[in-house]
């Protein structure tokens, strides 16, 4: 089984650092090193480093690159060099194929970072839609490794490698030399804390991972990442959203810009849904009774099943937090129950994100 799984270029250094490997969408990645709680606390209080080399990098190049991006994504992208935009890529029915971040490298060149679970599907979708555009779509994912360096002290530490790193605005990208190699640095984050992602050649990113661990970053795995991203209210592609859900159902209606100049795929379906409203939407809950819920647990209200959880975990800050699809009219503070192994545990609906930092 393990022989059929893919390994990132950082597999050996993650293993050497104590990483316990698990299957994540066909990739062997560390679920934890020391412990999920210790790694969570490191990112919230200091700095942590994640191997995210399984993520994909797709380039759009050509005279129609911007126009094409506007057509395949729901948000209004920025064609200003260095600027990045979070968006959903949807099908004709408005279902979410993936959520992506697109960075403008030049007027005719964009880097789109995609999720590993949908990398190949995304690429095939882009190629299909690009037939009537003067644009070249290239999946360069195998050319890059990538680490996420997150936490309130991360940029302080990284100034030793790039003295200008703090001048990079949020959701921007820049090119930089790291250990003599050309790399991209982005300042986004999937944890709710400040930090950057660095993409570059495998050997350079391996060296960067080792350097970061030696200089104050705690190596962190998928377990901590899942707690951090749910606290911050971020969706997990393939679990919290897929082609059966729209951005409005996923509580991300803000990424749909109907007023942009270009028509986009799924616009008609999403416009109709916005006008009629959604029946269910992604909603956050905290357990007020003792217990830990998991993905797939059913949600009840007044004895009636009303939905199912798509994410759930133990948070060192908030105890058991979870999110799932529940009636759209559910309000903050509404009482509910989460069924865990046949036992219903008291819960209440909350406004997400559970955790919000000033980043």
XYZ file of C-alpha atoms in Angstrom:
359
model
C 0.000 0.000 0.000
C 2.748 2.430 1.015
C 4.641 1.734 -2.219
C 1.694 3.091 -4.242
C 1.666 6.415 -2.391
C 3.542 9.479 -3.602
C 6.261 11.107 -1.549
C 7.208 14.762 -1.588
C 10.861 15.722 -1.995
C 10.833 16.566 1.729
C 9.722 13.073 2.785
C 13.123 12.024 4.177
C 13.774 15.261 6.090
C 10.257 15.159 7.545
C 10.853 11.568 8.603
C 14.209 12.514 10.126
C 12.474 15.291 12.086
C 10.140 12.690 13.631
C 7.204 12.889 11.246
C 4.603 10.129 11.503
C 3.439 9.540 7.957
C -0.138 8.967 6.766
C -1.953 8.797 3.446
C -3.355 12.198 2.462
C -5.062 12.079 -0.941
C -2.449 9.642 -2.203
C 0.534 11.407 -0.629
C 2.597 10.238 2.331
C 2.672 13.273 4.608
C 3.387 13.762 8.329
C 0.263 13.837 10.463
C 2.342 14.980 13.444
C 5.854 15.146 14.864
C 5.902 15.859 18.607
C 2.137 16.202 19.128
C -0.789 17.971 17.486
C -1.304 20.247 20.492
C 2.374 21.222 20.751
C 2.474 22.002 17.022
C -0.792 23.949 17.191
C 0.533 26.040 20.072
C 3.806 26.693 18.252
C 1.962 28.241 15.300
C -0.369 30.279 17.500
C 2.456 31.536 19.740
C 5.704 31.396 17.747
C 6.437 29.679 14.412
C 5.813 26.397 12.636
C 6.818 24.903 9.287
C 4.667 22.613 7.134
C 5.604 20.561 4.089
C 2.918 21.507 1.558
C 4.743 20.243 -1.518
C 1.678 18.199 -2.472
C -0.055 21.429 -3.518
C -0.104 22.187 -7.237
C 1.213 25.069 -9.335
C -0.511 25.821 -12.660
C 0.615 28.680 -14.910
C -1.620 30.631 -17.308
C 0.430 32.465 -19.952
C -0.518 34.437 -23.067
C -2.478 37.479 -24.257
C -5.758 36.025 -22.932
C -4.375 34.819 -19.572
C -6.303 37.361 -17.491
C -9.500 37.071 -19.512
C -9.332 33.281 -19.193
C -8.782 33.457 -15.429
C -11.787 35.746 -15.109
C -13.853 33.183 -17.029
C -12.898 30.065 -15.043
C -13.004 31.687 -11.594
C -15.837 33.313 -9.658
C -13.923 36.178 -8.067
C -12.748 39.391 -9.693
C -9.042 38.757 -10.142
C -6.348 41.413 -10.035
C -4.192 41.906 -13.116
C -1.707 43.997 -11.167
C 1.706 42.310 -10.835
C 2.306 40.742 -7.389
C -1.373 40.743 -6.384
C -3.133 37.521 -5.394
C -6.830 36.605 -5.270
C -8.665 33.737 -3.562
C -11.443 32.269 -5.687
C -13.597 29.257 -6.388
C -13.498 27.383 -9.668
C -16.984 26.039 -10.368
C -18.779 23.925 -12.961
C -21.746 25.038 -15.071
C -24.113 24.177 -12.197
C -22.108 26.290 -9.749
C -20.605 23.305 -7.928
C -17.131 23.883 -6.502
C -14.400 22.072 -8.412
C -11.691 23.631 -6.246
C -10.716 26.723 -4.318
C -7.539 28.362 -5.580
C -5.305 31.378 -5.133
C -4.199 33.117 -8.338
C -1.173 35.438 -8.361
C -0.432 37.942 -11.098
C 3.206 37.633 -12.199
C 2.793 39.878 -15.243
C -0.038 41.212 -17.396
C 0.061 37.978 -19.402
C 1.197 35.478 -16.768
C -0.505 34.083 -13.661
C 0.413 31.421 -11.128
C -2.582 29.485 -9.788
C -2.023 27.388 -6.652
C -4.422 24.432 -6.554
C -5.219 21.689 -4.062
C -3.517 18.318 -4.339
C -6.770 16.344 -4.255
C -8.056 18.134 -7.357
C -4.787 19.023 -9.110
C -5.288 16.746 -12.125
C -9.011 17.435 -12.381
C -8.323 21.174 -12.245
C -5.716 20.938 -14.991
C -7.993 18.957 -17.301
C -10.814 21.434 -16.645
C -8.560 24.388 -17.407
C -7.317 22.785 -20.633
C -10.881 22.058 -21.744
C -12.018 25.629 -21.130
C -8.891 27.171 -22.700
C -9.654 25.978 -26.242
C -11.157 29.299 -27.313
C -8.550 31.486 -25.622
C -5.045 32.524 -26.584
C -3.564 31.108 -23.405
C -1.136 28.344 -22.516
C -2.005 26.298 -19.421
C 0.931 24.454 -17.853
C 0.915 22.154 -14.825
C 4.340 22.810 -13.280
C 3.593 21.143 -9.937
C 6.379 18.578 -10.327
C 8.915 21.402 -10.700
C 8.230 22.876 -7.267
C 8.442 21.942 -3.640
C 6.749 24.161 -1.092
C 6.760 24.928 2.611
C 4.379 27.058 4.672
C 6.060 29.039 7.447
C 3.403 30.261 9.838
C 3.124 32.026 13.169
C 3.583 35.445 14.812
C 7.390 35.092 14.931
C 7.818 33.575 11.471
C 8.718 36.775 9.610
C 11.125 37.859 12.332
C 13.063 34.622 11.876
C 12.893 34.719 8.078
C 14.465 38.190 7.911
C 17.796 36.354 8.188
C 17.098 34.879 4.721
C 15.268 37.835 3.173
C 15.703 41.199 4.878
C 12.726 42.632 2.942
C 10.258 39.858 3.696
C 8.104 42.011 5.993
C 7.502 44.483 3.176
C 5.588 41.851 1.195
C 1.887 42.736 1.643
C -0.734 40.137 2.484
C -1.944 38.119 -0.527
C 0.999 39.234 -2.641
C 3.797 37.327 -4.343
C 7.423 38.107 -5.096
C 10.449 36.406 -6.588
C 13.469 35.999 -4.333
C 16.779 34.192 -4.109
C 16.764 31.588 -1.354
C 20.127 29.864 -0.889
C 21.003 31.129 -4.362
C 17.955 29.628 -6.109
C 14.998 31.407 -7.715
C 11.903 30.986 -5.557
C 8.446 32.473 -5.165
C 7.348 33.824 -1.786
C 3.637 34.379 -1.090
C 2.055 35.805 2.040
C -1.281 34.071 2.493
C -1.619 31.278 5.044
C -4.075 28.557 5.998
C -3.723 28.860 9.773
C -5.183 32.231 10.742
C -1.687 33.508 11.584
C 0.759 35.631 9.650
C 3.384 33.890 7.578
C 4.508 32.949 4.101
C 4.735 30.093 1.655
C 7.957 29.517 -0.292
C 7.990 27.575 -3.570
C 11.179 26.558 -5.292
C 13.434 23.723 -6.481
C 13.286 20.590 -4.356
C 16.847 20.710 -3.017
C 16.464 24.368 -2.070
C 13.206 23.758 -0.200
C 14.716 20.740 1.567
C 17.555 22.989 2.749
C 15.001 25.636 3.756
C 13.034 23.121 5.836
C 16.209 22.040 7.648
C 17.248 25.671 8.154
C 13.835 26.637 9.529
C 13.825 23.791 12.067
C 17.342 24.767 13.173
C 16.296 28.418 13.562
C 13.154 28.253 15.686
C 10.387 26.777 13.532
C 8.667 23.701 14.924
C 7.912 21.062 12.276
C 4.130 20.661 12.038
C 1.907 18.036 10.465
C -1.539 17.594 8.979
C -3.158 17.188 12.393
C -2.165 20.639 13.602
C -2.934 22.147 10.207
C -6.480 20.783 10.351
C -7.100 22.237 13.820
C -5.603 25.601 12.858
C -7.501 25.943 9.578
C -10.853 24.983 11.159
C -10.304 27.460 14.007
C -9.698 30.072 11.307
C -12.867 29.031 9.457
C -11.139 27.780 6.307
C -12.725 25.099 4.152
C -11.016 21.811 3.309
C -11.415 21.022 -0.381
C -12.969 17.602 -0.915
C -14.487 17.483 2.570
C -16.204 20.805 3.243
C -16.888 21.504 -0.414
C -16.984 19.680 -3.707
C -18.992 19.779 -6.913
C -22.188 19.025 -4.983
C -21.857 22.361 -3.124
C -21.830 25.940 -4.390
C -19.904 28.897 -2.951
C -23.140 30.219 -1.419
C -23.810 26.886 0.306
C -20.185 26.813 1.468
C -20.721 30.245 3.131
C -18.329 31.832 0.632
C -20.713 33.949 -1.389
C -18.232 36.815 -1.142
C -16.001 35.096 -3.741
C -18.730 35.361 -6.390
C -18.543 38.673 -8.248
C -21.506 39.002 -10.603
C -20.574 42.562 -11.551
C -17.191 41.862 -13.131
C -16.934 42.640 -16.830
C -16.385 39.066 -17.963
C -18.957 36.310 -17.808
C -17.764 33.311 -15.851
C -18.609 29.624 -15.862
C -21.524 28.887 -13.530
C -22.689 32.510 -13.362
C -26.242 31.795 -14.504
C -26.737 28.970 -12.010
C -25.219 30.933 -9.135
C -27.254 34.031 -9.912
C -30.439 31.946 -9.818
C -29.403 30.381 -6.516
C -28.628 33.737 -4.965
C -32.073 35.012 -5.921
C -33.945 32.028 -4.483
C -31.625 31.459 -1.516
C -30.000 28.279 -0.236
C -31.623 25.636 1.926
C -28.438 24.658 3.760
C -25.085 26.298 4.310
C -21.778 25.516 5.997
C -22.285 26.348 9.677
C -20.003 26.236 12.702
C -20.790 24.503 16.005
C -19.137 24.021 19.369
C -20.008 21.116 21.618
C -21.292 22.292 24.978
C -21.517 18.742 26.286
C -18.607 16.357 26.868
C -17.326 14.568 23.787
C -15.390 14.873 20.555
C -17.272 14.893 17.264
C -15.861 13.743 13.945
C -16.543 14.307 10.260
C -19.734 12.488 9.238
C -21.539 12.909 12.568
C -25.191 13.871 12.188
C -26.612 17.183 13.393
C -29.974 17.245 15.207
C -32.317 19.979 16.370
C -35.495 19.375 18.347
C -35.057 15.650 17.782
C -34.939 15.971 13.995
C -31.876 15.294 11.865
C -30.974 18.529 10.094
C -27.514 17.991 8.640
C -24.098 16.363 8.824
C -20.638 17.506 9.887
C -17.920 17.827 7.262
C -15.153 18.902 9.671
C -14.662 18.372 13.389
C -11.706 18.347 15.736
C -10.457 19.053 19.242
C -9.166 22.606 19.623
C -6.837 23.528 22.518
C -8.550 26.937 22.505
C -12.228 26.029 22.136
C -12.528 22.301 22.973
C -14.577 20.480 20.318
C -15.270 22.605 17.254
C -17.003 21.436 14.115
C -18.758 22.597 10.968
C -21.266 21.110 8.584
C -24.252 21.741 6.397
C -27.289 22.849 8.377
C -30.453 24.850 7.562
C -29.554 28.311 6.270
C -31.824 30.004 8.802
C -29.840 28.640 11.747
C -28.637 31.518 13.908
C -25.691 32.077 16.194
C -26.493 30.610 19.607
C -29.156 28.200 18.343
C -29.033 24.928 20.251
C -28.433 21.648 18.462
C -27.149 18.147 19.129
C -24.346 16.215 17.501
C -24.685 12.439 17.394
C -21.424 10.732 18.370
C -21.454 6.925 18.383
C -25.174 6.822 18.989
C -25.094 9.406 21.776
C -26.433 12.923 21.213
C -24.228 15.663 22.649
C -25.407 19.221 23.243
C -24.007 21.853 20.896
C -24.687 25.385 19.747
C -24.286 27.191 16.447
C -21.534 29.812 16.405
C -20.359 32.526 14.066
C -17.195 31.542 12.252
C -14.288 31.903 12.335
C -13.838 30.420 15.778
C -10.480 32.206 15.982
C -9.575 35.525 14.409
C -6.194 37.156 14.517
C -5.215 40.556 13.129
C -3.444 39.370 9.985
